[in-house]
Amino acid sequence: MKEFVEGDANIFIISLRSGAGINRLQEVSSYAIFGELDWSSGVIDQCIGRLWRDGQENKVTAIVDCGIAPGLSNIVLGYHNKRMKVKYFECLVGGLPVNRTWPFEYKAPFSPIDVFEIYIRPSRNMESGKIITKPALSEPEFVDFEGIGTLEAFNTDGLGTLLTTMEIPSMIEKTLRYPGHIEYIKVLKKCGFFSTKEIEVNGKKIKPIDLTSQLLLPMWSLEEGEDEFTVLKITIEGEKNNQPKNYTYTLIDRYNHKDNISSMARTTGYTCTSAARLLLTNKFKRKGICPPEFIGEDENCYNSIINDLIERGIKFK
């Protein structure tokens, strides 16, 4: 940190929570890429505040939420929204192990406590031009994917910046899991296992959510080199030149055994580094806080990211 702030280093890689507590970043930074999301919006706001403050002389470009979804999904929507009248947007996304292990049939490269947030926080969708709040895990539906089979999609709060940057009357985001997963999650939720309120057990105070996280960590952790996949499906409907225009994109990426990189790391990390490359080559010049949909609006930037991903074997169908 000292080397970066004092100008002896050009690149500083830190977590969001570390960035939220570091001063003077706004004085020495030119660009920032947020490749991860913290489920606490306060942490994100505080980190952004370290880079962009009223009255500062140094104008910083901060690209936020630049992973797969949000991230790549936003870029695709931003591209089409600039070139047609979009009326409907749907994003389905999830990462899963190939081998299904009872009871949850789920593993992830994330800490369980981070995953819990998508099961707890109410989802916000756009319906008829208005933000509608619905319970997490609500409105489940089955969706078939070639080469994978049937997955179950349910409401989660993943639209993020799209709710304020896009004037689209209908938008929805759902998370994908193997069928039956959410029933077990609903049982845990109903029984209070996700509660953050302290309880006393044998004279010691604990938070149920912390206990649940520790119990599920070994069950939800991927083994070294374990086969897994990430799936993203984007649906865009609207009009172009007064004619109906619909687009459907499906991306399925799998663990890369040659490089020992998980699909989630590939789809998230390569999108993020491609955005960073746009900044380093001065292709993306917009200043301020820039969600990924702003990148997609520029055709050259959009094509650059899509081509970068294709070169790494990450392709839409």
PDB file of C-alpha atoms in Angstrom:
ATOM      1  CA  MET A   1       0.000   0.000   0.000  1.00  0.00           C
ATOM      2  CA  LYS A   2       2.747   2.453   0.958  1.00  0.00           C
ATOM      3  CA  GLU A   3       4.575   1.911  -2.333  1.00  0.00           C
ATOM      4  CA  PHE A   4       1.405   2.569  -4.364  1.00  0.00           C
ATOM      5  CA  VAL A   5       0.377   5.690  -2.456  1.00  0.00           C
ATOM      6  CA  GLU A   6       3.917   7.079  -2.669  1.00  0.00           C
ATOM      7  CA  GLY A   7       4.208   6.354  -6.397  1.00  0.00           C
ATOM      8  CA  ASP A   8       6.696   3.470  -6.243  1.00  0.00           C
ATOM      9  CA  ALA A   9       4.192   0.925  -7.646  1.00  0.00           C
ATOM     10  CA  ASN A  10       1.780   1.221 -10.575  1.00  0.00           C
ATOM     11  CA  ILE A  11      -0.716  -1.519  -9.673  1.00  0.00           C
ATOM     12  CA  PHE A  12      -2.443  -2.217  -6.356  1.00  0.00           C
ATOM     13  CA  ILE A  13      -4.578  -5.381  -5.981  1.00  0.00           C
ATOM     14  CA  ILE A  14      -6.734  -5.505  -2.859  1.00  0.00           C
ATOM     15  CA  SER A  15     -10.107  -6.712  -1.634  1.00  0.00           C
ATOM     16  CA  LEU A  16     -13.087  -4.391  -1.478  1.00  0.00           C
ATOM     17  CA  ARG A  17     -13.060  -4.378   2.317  1.00  0.00           C
ATOM     18  CA  SER A  18      -9.389  -3.398   2.343  1.00  0.00           C
ATOM     19  CA  GLY A  19     -10.050  -0.625  -0.147  1.00  0.00           C
ATOM     20  CA  ALA A  20     -12.871   0.712   1.972  1.00  0.00           C
ATOM     21  CA  GLY A  21     -10.396   1.527   4.725  1.00  0.00           C
ATOM     22  CA  ILE A  22      -7.536   3.100   2.761  1.00  0.00           C
ATOM     23  CA  ASN A  23      -7.240   6.857   2.373  1.00  0.00           C
ATOM     24  CA  ARG A  24      -5.481   8.842  -0.360  1.00  0.00           C
ATOM     25  CA  LEU A  25      -6.433   6.404  -3.140  1.00  0.00           C
ATOM     26  CA  GLN A  26      -8.318   9.242  -4.831  1.00  0.00           C
ATOM     27  CA  GLU A  27      -5.102  11.267  -4.961  1.00  0.00           C
ATOM     28  CA  VAL A  28      -2.941   8.684  -6.726  1.00  0.00           C
ATOM     29  CA  SER A  29      -5.354   6.487  -8.716  1.00  0.00           C
ATOM     30  CA  SER A  30      -6.280   6.891 -12.361  1.00  0.00           C
ATOM     31  CA  TYR A  31      -8.267   3.694 -12.898  1.00  0.00           C
ATOM     32  CA  ALA A  32      -9.993   1.104 -10.726  1.00  0.00           C
ATOM     33  CA  ILE A  33     -11.675  -2.172 -11.644  1.00  0.00           C
ATOM     34  CA  PHE A  34     -14.127  -3.806  -9.242  1.00  0.00           C
ATOM     35  CA  GLY A  35     -14.046  -7.484 -10.151  1.00  0.00           C
ATOM     36  CA  GLU A  36     -16.001  -8.671  -7.134  1.00  0.00           C
ATOM     37  CA  LEU A  37     -19.145  -7.743  -5.274  1.00  0.00           C
ATOM     38  CA  ASP A  38     -19.464  -7.419  -1.531  1.00  0.00           C
ATOM     39  CA  TRP A  39     -22.957  -8.265  -0.369  1.00  0.00           C
ATOM     40  CA  SER A  40     -22.842  -5.242   1.919  1.00  0.00           C
ATOM     41  CA  SER A  41     -23.681  -2.215  -0.207  1.00  0.00           C
ATOM     42  CA  GLY A  42     -22.114  -0.006   2.477  1.00  0.00           C
ATOM     43  CA  VAL A  43     -18.682  -1.561   1.838  1.00  0.00           C
ATOM     44  CA  ILE A  44     -19.003  -0.895  -1.905  1.00  0.00           C
ATOM     45  CA  ASP A  45     -20.139   2.698  -1.342  1.00  0.00           C
ATOM     46  CA  GLN A  46     -17.286   3.335   1.068  1.00  0.00           C
ATOM     47  CA  CYS A  47     -14.700   1.899  -1.311  1.00  0.00           C
ATOM     48  CA  ILE A  48     -16.040   4.043  -4.154  1.00  0.00           C
ATOM     49  CA  GLY A  49     -15.890   7.024  -1.814  1.00  0.00           C
ATOM     50  CA  ARG A  50     -12.147   6.455  -1.431  1.00  0.00           C
ATOM     51  CA  LEU A  51     -11.748   6.959  -5.169  1.00  0.00           C
ATOM     52  CA  TRP A  52     -14.308   9.585  -6.112  1.00  0.00           C
ATOM     53  CA  ARG A  53     -15.083  12.565  -3.911  1.00  0.00           C
ATOM     54  CA  ASP A  54     -16.689  15.921  -4.619  1.00  0.00           C
ATOM     55  CA  GLY A  55     -14.145  18.558  -5.485  1.00  0.00           C
ATOM     56  CA  GLN A  56     -11.165  16.291  -6.043  1.00  0.00           C
ATOM     57  CA  GLU A  57      -8.810  17.314  -8.841  1.00  0.00           C
ATOM     58  CA  ASN A  58      -7.746  13.844  -9.968  1.00  0.00           C
ATOM     59  CA  LYS A  59     -10.511  12.351 -12.130  1.00  0.00           C
ATOM     60  CA  VAL A  60     -10.680   8.592 -11.627  1.00  0.00           C
ATOM     61  CA  THR A  61     -12.380   5.990 -13.805  1.00  0.00           C
ATOM     62  CA  ALA A  62     -13.846   3.237 -11.625  1.00  0.00           C
ATOM     63  CA  ILE A  63     -15.469   0.304 -13.427  1.00  0.00           C
ATOM     64  CA  VAL A  64     -17.643  -1.471 -10.869  1.00  0.00           C
ATOM     65  CA  ASP A  65     -19.268  -4.918 -10.698  1.00  0.00           C
ATOM     66  CA  CYS A  66     -17.226  -6.243 -13.621  1.00  0.00           C
ATOM     67  CA  GLY A  67     -17.496 -10.010 -13.340  1.00  0.00           C
ATOM     68  CA  ILE A  68     -19.875 -12.334 -15.152  1.00  0.00           C
ATOM     69  CA  ALA A  69     -23.239 -11.229 -13.716  1.00  0.00           C
ATOM     70  CA  PRO A  70     -23.205  -8.450 -12.914  1.00  0.00           C
ATOM     71  CA  GLY A  71     -20.512  -7.684 -15.453  1.00  0.00           C
ATOM     72  CA  LEU A  72     -20.631  -9.508 -18.772  1.00  0.00           C
ATOM     73  CA  SER A  73     -24.436  -9.594 -18.669  1.00  0.00           C
ATOM     74  CA  ASN A  74     -24.488  -5.804 -18.234  1.00  0.00           C
ATOM     75  CA  ILE A  75     -22.055  -5.318 -21.115  1.00  0.00           C
ATOM     76  CA  VAL A  76     -24.271  -7.319 -23.471  1.00  0.00           C
ATOM     77  CA  LEU A  77     -27.389  -5.421 -22.391  1.00  0.00           C
ATOM     78  CA  GLY A  78     -25.616  -2.063 -22.671  1.00  0.00           C
ATOM     79  CA  TYR A  79     -24.609  -2.893 -26.237  1.00  0.00           C
ATOM     80  CA  HIS A  80     -28.139  -3.757 -27.377  1.00  0.00           C
ATOM     81  CA  ASN A  81     -29.886  -1.035 -25.383  1.00  0.00           C
ATOM     82  CA  LYS A  82     -27.844   1.553 -27.295  1.00  0.00           C
ATOM     83  CA  ARG A  83     -28.963   0.099 -30.637  1.00  0.00           C
ATOM     84  CA  MET A  84     -32.589  -0.865 -30.086  1.00  0.00           C
ATOM     85  CA  LYS A  85     -35.540  -0.226 -27.817  1.00  0.00           C
ATOM     86  CA  VAL A  86     -35.250  -2.958 -25.206  1.00  0.00           C
ATOM     87  CA  LYS A  87     -38.495  -3.878 -23.472  1.00  0.00           C
ATOM     88  CA  TYR A  88     -37.483  -7.033 -21.616  1.00  0.00           C
ATOM     89  CA  PHE A  89     -34.235  -8.308 -20.110  1.00  0.00           C
ATOM     90  CA  GLU A  90     -33.708 -11.566 -18.244  1.00  0.00           C
ATOM     91  CA  CYS A  91     -30.464 -12.862 -16.772  1.00  0.00           C
ATOM     92  CA  LEU A  92     -30.095 -16.400 -15.418  1.00  0.00           C
ATOM     93  CA  VAL A  93     -26.733 -17.293 -13.901  1.00  0.00           C
ATOM     94  CA  GLY A  94     -25.151 -19.907 -11.674  1.00  0.00           C
ATOM     95  CA  GLY A  95     -22.045 -21.955 -10.932  1.00  0.00           C
ATOM     96  CA  LEU A  96     -22.358 -25.636  -9.984  1.00  0.00           C
ATOM     97  CA  PRO A  97     -20.295 -28.802  -9.488  1.00  0.00           C
ATOM     98  CA  VAL A  98     -20.617 -31.528 -12.112  1.00  0.00           C
ATOM     99  CA  ASN A  99     -20.990 -34.239  -9.450  1.00  0.00           C
ATOM    100  CA  ARG A 100     -24.162 -33.768  -7.439  1.00  0.00           C
ATOM    101  CA  THR A 101     -23.700 -34.587  -3.748  1.00  0.00           C
ATOM    102  CA  TRP A 102     -26.719 -34.886  -1.449  1.00  0.00           C
ATOM    103  CA  PRO A 103     -28.281 -32.933   0.149  1.00  0.00           C
ATOM    104  CA  PHE A 104     -27.453 -29.516  -1.318  1.00  0.00           C
ATOM    105  CA  GLU A 105     -25.886 -30.564  -4.649  1.00  0.00           C
ATOM    106  CA  TYR A 106     -23.920 -27.333  -4.541  1.00  0.00           C
ATOM    107  CA  LYS A 107     -20.307 -26.207  -4.193  1.00  0.00           C
ATOM    108  CA  ALA A 108     -18.654 -22.875  -4.868  1.00  0.00           C
ATOM    109  CA  PRO A 109     -15.325 -21.033  -4.722  1.00  0.00           C
ATOM    110  CA  PHE A 110     -16.970 -18.520  -2.389  1.00  0.00           C
ATOM    111  CA  SER A 111     -17.348 -18.497   1.362  1.00  0.00           C
ATOM    112  CA  PRO A 112     -20.799 -19.835   2.354  1.00  0.00           C
ATOM    113  CA  ILE A 113     -21.576 -16.649   4.251  1.00  0.00           C
ATOM    114  CA  ASP A 114     -21.267 -14.696   0.997  1.00  0.00           C
ATOM    115  CA  VAL A 115     -23.588 -17.127  -0.767  1.00  0.00           C
ATOM    116  CA  PHE A 116     -26.150 -16.868   2.034  1.00  0.00           C
ATOM    117  CA  GLU A 117     -26.817 -13.257   1.116  1.00  0.00           C
ATOM    118  CA  ILE A 118     -28.511 -14.192  -2.155  1.00  0.00           C
ATOM    119  CA  TYR A 119     -30.831 -16.447  -0.137  1.00  0.00           C
ATOM    120  CA  ILE A 120     -31.620 -13.722   2.391  1.00  0.00           C
ATOM    121  CA  ARG A 121     -31.738 -10.362   0.649  1.00  0.00           C
ATOM    122  CA  PRO A 122     -35.033  -9.538  -1.108  1.00  0.00           C
ATOM    123  CA  SER A 123     -34.757  -9.369  -4.879  1.00  0.00           C
ATOM    124  CA  ARG A 124     -35.513  -6.228  -6.854  1.00  0.00           C
ATOM    125  CA  ASN A 125     -36.966  -6.632 -10.330  1.00  0.00           C
ATOM    126  CA  MET A 126     -38.328  -4.090 -12.771  1.00  0.00           C
ATOM    127  CA  GLU A 127     -41.956  -4.559 -13.732  1.00  0.00           C
ATOM    128  CA  SER A 128     -43.900  -2.075 -15.878  1.00  0.00           C
ATOM    129  CA  GLY A 129     -41.170   0.487 -15.257  1.00  0.00           C
ATOM    130  CA  LYS A 130     -41.316   0.195 -11.465  1.00  0.00           C
ATOM    131  CA  ILE A 131     -38.922  -1.489  -9.046  1.00  0.00           C
ATOM    132  CA  ILE A 132     -40.744  -4.383  -7.387  1.00  0.00           C
ATOM    133  CA  THR A 133     -39.326  -6.107  -4.317  1.00  0.00           C
ATOM    134  CA  LYS A 134     -39.922  -9.827  -3.910  1.00  0.00           C
ATOM    135  CA  PRO A 135     -38.666 -12.427  -1.423  1.00  0.00           C
ATOM    136  CA  ALA A 136     -35.411 -14.158  -2.245  1.00  0.00           C
ATOM    137  CA  LEU A 137     -35.914 -17.739  -3.511  1.00  0.00           C
ATOM    138  CA  SER A 138     -39.356 -16.831  -4.855  1.00  0.00           C
ATOM    139  CA  GLU A 139     -40.929 -17.691  -8.226  1.00  0.00           C
ATOM    140  CA  PRO A 140     -38.851 -20.810  -8.974  1.00  0.00           C
ATOM    141  CA  GLU A 141     -38.935 -22.221 -12.485  1.00  0.00           C
ATOM    142  CA  PHE A 142     -37.220 -25.070 -14.321  1.00  0.00           C
ATOM    143  CA  VAL A 143     -34.924 -24.264 -17.236  1.00  0.00           C
ATOM    144  CA  ASP A 144     -33.300 -26.816 -19.558  1.00  0.00           C
ATOM    145  CA  PHE A 145     -29.716 -26.432 -20.788  1.00  0.00           C
ATOM    146  CA  GLU A 146     -28.109 -28.562 -23.474  1.00  0.00           C
ATOM    147  CA  GLY A 147     -25.336 -30.706 -22.066  1.00  0.00           C
ATOM    148  CA  ILE A 148     -26.358 -29.982 -18.472  1.00  0.00           C
ATOM    149  CA  GLY A 149     -30.014 -30.865 -18.072  1.00  0.00           C
ATOM    150  CA  THR A 150     -32.675 -29.161 -15.992  1.00  0.00           C
ATOM    151  CA  LEU A 151     -31.767 -26.428 -13.515  1.00  0.00           C
ATOM    152  CA  GLU A 152     -33.983 -24.405 -11.196  1.00  0.00           C
ATOM    153  CA  ALA A 153     -34.016 -20.601 -11.373  1.00  0.00           C
ATOM    154  CA  PHE A 154     -35.240 -18.359  -8.551  1.00  0.00           C
ATOM    155  CA  ASN A 155     -35.359 -14.652  -7.778  1.00  0.00           C
ATOM    156  CA  THR A 156     -32.207 -13.008  -6.438  1.00  0.00           C
ATOM    157  CA  ASP A 157     -31.088  -9.404  -6.118  1.00  0.00           C
ATOM    158  CA  GLY A 158     -28.614  -9.212  -8.976  1.00  0.00           C
ATOM    159  CA  LEU A 159     -29.753  -6.399 -11.282  1.00  0.00           C
ATOM    160  CA  GLY A 160     -27.763  -3.836  -9.318  1.00  0.00           C
ATOM    161  CA  THR A 161     -26.896  -0.718 -11.328  1.00  0.00           C
ATOM    162  CA  LEU A 162     -29.225  -1.711 -14.183  1.00  0.00           C
ATOM    163  CA  LEU A 163     -32.182  -0.615 -12.059  1.00  0.00           C
ATOM    164  CA  THR A 164     -31.008   3.002 -12.303  1.00  0.00           C
ATOM    165  CA  THR A 165     -29.006   3.178 -15.550  1.00  0.00           C
ATOM    166  CA  MET A 166     -31.439   1.407 -17.893  1.00  0.00           C
ATOM    167  CA  GLU A 167     -34.894   2.688 -18.817  1.00  0.00           C
ATOM    168  CA  ILE A 168     -36.256  -0.771 -19.565  1.00  0.00           C
ATOM    169  CA  PRO A 169     -39.798  -1.592 -18.372  1.00  0.00           C
ATOM    170  CA  SER A 170     -39.167  -5.236 -17.523  1.00  0.00           C
ATOM    171  CA  MET A 171     -35.947  -6.699 -16.064  1.00  0.00           C
ATOM    172  CA  ILE A 172     -35.351  -9.786 -13.965  1.00  0.00           C
ATOM    173  CA  GLU A 173     -32.346 -11.676 -12.590  1.00  0.00           C
ATOM    174  CA  LYS A 174     -32.412 -15.220 -11.260  1.00  0.00           C
ATOM    175  CA  THR A 175     -29.843 -17.611  -9.815  1.00  0.00           C
ATOM    176  CA  LEU A 176     -29.534 -21.187 -11.070  1.00  0.00           C
ATOM    177  CA  ARG A 177     -29.186 -24.314  -8.922  1.00  0.00           C
ATOM    178  CA  TYR A 178     -29.921 -27.994  -9.295  1.00  0.00           C
ATOM    179  CA  PRO A 179     -33.629 -28.759  -8.726  1.00  0.00           C
ATOM    180  CA  GLY A 180     -34.468 -29.243  -5.052  1.00  0.00           C
ATOM    181  CA  HIS A 181     -31.625 -27.133  -3.681  1.00  0.00           C
ATOM    182  CA  ILE A 182     -33.784 -24.216  -2.628  1.00  0.00           C
ATOM    183  CA  GLU A 183     -36.125 -26.428  -0.584  1.00  0.00           C
ATOM    184  CA  TYR A 184     -33.246 -27.312   1.746  1.00  0.00           C
ATOM    185  CA  ILE A 185     -32.255 -23.640   1.873  1.00  0.00           C
ATOM    186  CA  LYS A 186     -35.823 -22.650   2.770  1.00  0.00           C
ATOM    187  CA  VAL A 187     -35.768 -25.116   5.678  1.00  0.00           C
ATOM    188  CA  LEU A 188     -32.516 -23.622   7.018  1.00  0.00           C
ATOM    189  CA  LYS A 189     -33.905 -20.127   6.582  1.00  0.00           C
ATOM    190  CA  LYS A 190     -37.208 -20.965   8.295  1.00  0.00           C
ATOM    191  CA  CYS A 191     -35.393 -22.541  11.251  1.00  0.00           C
ATOM    192  CA  GLY A 192     -33.248 -19.443  11.800  1.00  0.00           C
ATOM    193  CA  PHE A 193     -29.906 -20.795  10.622  1.00  0.00           C
ATOM    194  CA  PHE A 194     -29.268 -17.586   8.638  1.00  0.00           C
ATOM    195  CA  SER A 195     -30.114 -15.269  11.535  1.00  0.00           C
ATOM    196  CA  THR A 196     -27.544 -12.647  12.536  1.00  0.00           C
ATOM    197  CA  LYS A 197     -29.119 -12.201  15.957  1.00  0.00           C
ATOM    198  CA  GLU A 198     -26.939 -13.618  18.712  1.00  0.00           C
ATOM    199  CA  ILE A 199     -28.219 -16.523  20.775  1.00  0.00           C
ATOM    200  CA  GLU A 200     -26.736 -18.062  23.915  1.00  0.00           C
ATOM    201  CA  VAL A 201     -25.584 -21.687  23.868  1.00  0.00           C
ATOM    202  CA  ASN A 202     -24.013 -23.161  27.008  1.00  0.00           C
ATOM    203  CA  GLY A 203     -23.151 -19.707  28.250  1.00  0.00           C
ATOM    204  CA  LYS A 204     -21.582 -18.542  24.973  1.00  0.00           C
ATOM    205  CA  LYS A 205     -23.095 -16.106  22.507  1.00  0.00           C
ATOM    206  CA  ILE A 206     -23.026 -17.027  18.836  1.00  0.00           C
ATOM    207  CA  LYS A 207     -24.712 -15.922  15.635  1.00  0.00           C
ATOM    208  CA  PRO A 208     -26.574 -18.782  13.927  1.00  0.00           C
ATOM    209  CA  ILE A 209     -25.359 -17.613  10.512  1.00  0.00           C
ATOM    210  CA  ASP A 210     -21.715 -17.953  11.629  1.00  0.00           C
ATOM    211  CA  LEU A 211     -22.326 -21.500  12.857  1.00  0.00           C
ATOM    212  CA  THR A 212     -24.127 -22.411   9.622  1.00  0.00           C
ATOM    213  CA  SER A 213     -21.246 -21.022   7.568  1.00  0.00           C
ATOM    214  CA  GLN A 214     -18.689 -23.111   9.441  1.00  0.00           C
ATOM    215  CA  LEU A 215     -20.803 -26.276   9.168  1.00  0.00           C
ATOM    216  CA  LEU A 216     -21.389 -25.887   5.420  1.00  0.00           C
ATOM    217  CA  LEU A 217     -17.875 -24.760   4.471  1.00  0.00           C
ATOM    218  CA  PRO A 218     -16.462 -28.303   4.062  1.00  0.00           C
ATOM    219  CA  MET A 219     -19.609 -29.465   2.253  1.00  0.00           C
ATOM    220  CA  TRP A 220     -19.655 -26.527  -0.174  1.00  0.00           C
ATOM    221  CA  SER A 221     -15.921 -26.309  -0.919  1.00  0.00           C
ATOM    222  CA  LEU A 222     -14.696 -27.509  -4.303  1.00  0.00           C
ATOM    223  CA  GLU A 223     -11.900 -30.053  -4.293  1.00  0.00           C
ATOM    224  CA  GLU A 224      -8.673 -29.217  -6.104  1.00  0.00           C
ATOM    225  CA  GLY A 225      -9.313 -29.737  -9.816  1.00  0.00           C
ATOM    226  CA  GLU A 226     -12.958 -30.716  -9.297  1.00  0.00           C
ATOM    227  CA  ASP A 227     -15.107 -30.474 -12.412  1.00  0.00           C
ATOM    228  CA  GLU A 228     -17.597 -27.638 -12.288  1.00  0.00           C
ATOM    229  CA  PHE A 229     -19.315 -25.271 -14.699  1.00  0.00           C
ATOM    230  CA  THR A 230     -20.731 -21.773 -14.959  1.00  0.00           C
ATOM    231  CA  VAL A 231     -23.855 -21.064 -16.979  1.00  0.00           C
ATOM    232  CA  LEU A 232     -25.238 -17.705 -18.097  1.00  0.00           C
ATOM    233  CA  LYS A 233     -28.371 -17.162 -20.160  1.00  0.00           C
ATOM    234  CA  ILE A 234     -29.369 -13.701 -21.338  1.00  0.00           C
ATOM    235  CA  THR A 235     -32.675 -12.893 -23.033  1.00  0.00           C
ATOM    236  CA  ILE A 236     -33.277  -9.497 -24.621  1.00  0.00           C
ATOM    237  CA  GLU A 237     -36.536  -8.558 -26.323  1.00  0.00           C
ATOM    238  CA  GLY A 238     -37.631  -5.309 -27.927  1.00  0.00           C
ATOM    239  CA  GLU A 239     -37.844  -3.395 -31.189  1.00  0.00           C
ATOM    240  CA  LYS A 240     -35.388  -2.202 -33.804  1.00  0.00           C
ATOM    241  CA  ASN A 241     -36.503  -0.046 -36.715  1.00  0.00           C
ATOM    242  CA  ASN A 242     -40.094  -0.646 -35.601  1.00  0.00           C
ATOM    243  CA  GLN A 243     -39.659  -4.399 -35.994  1.00  0.00           C
ATOM    244  CA  PRO A 244     -39.623  -7.020 -33.196  1.00  0.00           C
ATOM    245  CA  LYS A 245     -36.085  -8.017 -32.291  1.00  0.00           C
ATOM    246  CA  ASN A 246     -35.124 -10.760 -29.836  1.00  0.00           C
ATOM    247  CA  TYR A 247     -31.728 -12.059 -28.744  1.00  0.00           C
ATOM    248  CA  THR A 248     -30.834 -15.072 -26.610  1.00  0.00           C
ATOM    249  CA  TYR A 249     -27.280 -15.718 -25.454  1.00  0.00           C
ATOM    250  CA  THR A 250     -26.201 -18.871 -23.640  1.00  0.00           C
ATOM    251  CA  LEU A 251     -22.728 -19.335 -22.188  1.00  0.00           C
ATOM    252  CA  ILE A 252     -21.549 -22.569 -20.571  1.00  0.00           C
ATOM    253  CA  ASP A 253     -17.963 -22.675 -19.380  1.00  0.00           C
ATOM    254  CA  ARG A 254     -16.245 -25.588 -17.639  1.00  0.00           C
ATOM    255  CA  TYR A 255     -13.203 -26.136 -15.446  1.00  0.00           C
ATOM    256  CA  ASN A 256      -9.993 -25.732 -17.463  1.00  0.00           C
ATOM    257  CA  HIS A 257      -7.780 -28.650 -16.438  1.00  0.00           C
ATOM    258  CA  LYS A 258      -4.911 -27.522 -18.653  1.00  0.00           C
ATOM    259  CA  ASP A 259      -4.487 -24.267 -16.728  1.00  0.00           C
ATOM    260  CA  ASN A 260      -6.178 -25.436 -13.494  1.00  0.00           C
ATOM    261  CA  ILE A 261      -8.643 -22.549 -13.537  1.00  0.00           C
ATOM    262  CA  SER A 262     -12.281 -22.857 -12.510  1.00  0.00           C
ATOM    263  CA  SER A 263     -15.031 -21.684 -14.834  1.00  0.00           C
ATOM    264  CA  MET A 264     -16.125 -19.058 -12.323  1.00  0.00           C
ATOM    265  CA  ALA A 265     -12.590 -17.666 -12.153  1.00  0.00           C
ATOM    266  CA  ARG A 266     -12.369 -17.680 -15.959  1.00  0.00           C
ATOM    267  CA  THR A 267     -15.688 -15.996 -16.698  1.00  0.00           C
ATOM    268  CA  THR A 268     -15.330 -13.453 -13.894  1.00  0.00           C
ATOM    269  CA  GLY A 269     -11.596 -12.804 -14.035  1.00  0.00           C
ATOM    270  CA  TYR A 270     -11.195 -12.615 -17.798  1.00  0.00           C
ATOM    271  CA  THR A 271     -14.099 -10.187 -18.118  1.00  0.00           C
ATOM    272  CA  CYS A 272     -12.493  -8.011 -15.458  1.00  0.00           C
ATOM    273  CA  THR A 273      -9.009  -8.097 -16.980  1.00  0.00           C
ATOM    274  CA  SER A 274     -10.416  -7.371 -20.426  1.00  0.00           C
ATOM    275  CA  ALA A 275     -12.056  -4.248 -19.026  1.00  0.00           C
ATOM    276  CA  ALA A 276      -8.735  -3.298 -17.441  1.00  0.00           C
ATOM    277  CA  ARG A 277      -7.088  -3.688 -20.843  1.00  0.00           C
ATOM    278  CA  LEU A 278      -9.561  -1.163 -22.279  1.00  0.00           C
ATOM    279  CA  LEU A 279      -8.367   1.365 -19.727  1.00  0.00           C
ATOM    280  CA  LEU A 280      -4.684   0.644 -20.228  1.00  0.00           C
ATOM    281  CA  THR A 281      -5.027   1.080 -23.995  1.00  0.00           C
ATOM    282  CA  ASN A 282      -7.126   4.227 -23.549  1.00  0.00           C
ATOM    283  CA  LYS A 283     -10.059   2.737 -25.467  1.00  0.00           C
ATOM    284  CA  PHE A 284     -12.522   3.470 -22.676  1.00  0.00           C
ATOM    285  CA  LYS A 285     -12.180   7.112 -21.686  1.00  0.00           C
ATOM    286  CA  ARG A 286     -15.262   7.858 -19.620  1.00  0.00           C
ATOM    287  CA  LYS A 287     -14.536   9.256 -16.138  1.00  0.00           C
ATOM    288  CA  GLY A 288     -16.342   8.648 -12.872  1.00  0.00           C
ATOM    289  CA  ILE A 289     -18.163   5.573 -11.582  1.00  0.00           C
ATOM    290  CA  CYS A 290     -18.839   3.362 -14.612  1.00  0.00           C
ATOM    291  CA  PRO A 291     -20.917   0.179 -14.400  1.00  0.00           C
ATOM    292  CA  PRO A 292     -20.224  -2.401 -17.149  1.00  0.00           C
ATOM    293  CA  GLU A 293     -23.256  -1.420 -19.212  1.00  0.00           C
ATOM    294  CA  PHE A 294     -21.418   1.822 -20.064  1.00  0.00           C
ATOM    295  CA  ILE A 295     -18.648  -0.275 -21.641  1.00  0.00           C
ATOM    296  CA  GLY A 296     -21.155  -2.152 -23.787  1.00  0.00           C
ATOM    297  CA  GLU A 297     -22.539   1.066 -25.229  1.00  0.00           C
ATOM    298  CA  ASP A 298     -19.277   1.554 -27.141  1.00  0.00           C
ATOM    299  CA  GLU A 299     -19.156  -0.920 -30.043  1.00  0.00           C
ATOM    300  CA  ASN A 300     -15.356  -1.076 -30.135  1.00  0.00           C
ATOM    301  CA  CYS A 301     -15.154  -1.738 -26.391  1.00  0.00           C
ATOM    302  CA  TYR A 302     -17.903  -4.339 -26.614  1.00  0.00           C
ATOM    303  CA  ASN A 303     -16.203  -6.191 -29.457  1.00  0.00           C
ATOM    304  CA  SER A 304     -12.850  -6.015 -27.671  1.00  0.00           C
ATOM    305  CA  ILE A 305     -14.207  -7.762 -24.580  1.00  0.00           C
ATOM    306  CA  ILE A 306     -16.159 -10.387 -26.536  1.00  0.00           C
ATOM    307  CA  ASN A 307     -13.102 -11.166 -28.656  1.00  0.00           C
ATOM    308  CA  ASP A 308     -10.867 -11.377 -25.576  1.00  0.00           C
ATOM    309  CA  LEU A 309     -13.218 -13.951 -24.086  1.00  0.00           C
ATOM    310  CA  ILE A 310     -13.423 -15.925 -27.338  1.00  0.00           C
ATOM    311  CA  GLU A 311      -9.609 -16.118 -27.435  1.00  0.00           C
ATOM    312  CA  ARG A 312      -9.803 -17.789 -24.022  1.00  0.00           C
ATOM    313  CA  GLY A 313     -12.473 -20.245 -25.078  1.00  0.00           C
ATOM    314  CA  ILE A 314     -15.393 -18.412 -23.459  1.00  0.00           C
ATOM    315  CA  LYS A 315     -18.137 -18.181 -26.084  1.00  0.00           C
ATOM    316  CA  PHE A 316     -21.819 -17.385 -26.302  1.00  0.00           C
ATOM    317  CA  LYS A 317     -24.163 -19.543 -28.338  1.00  0.00           C
TER     318      LYS A 317
END
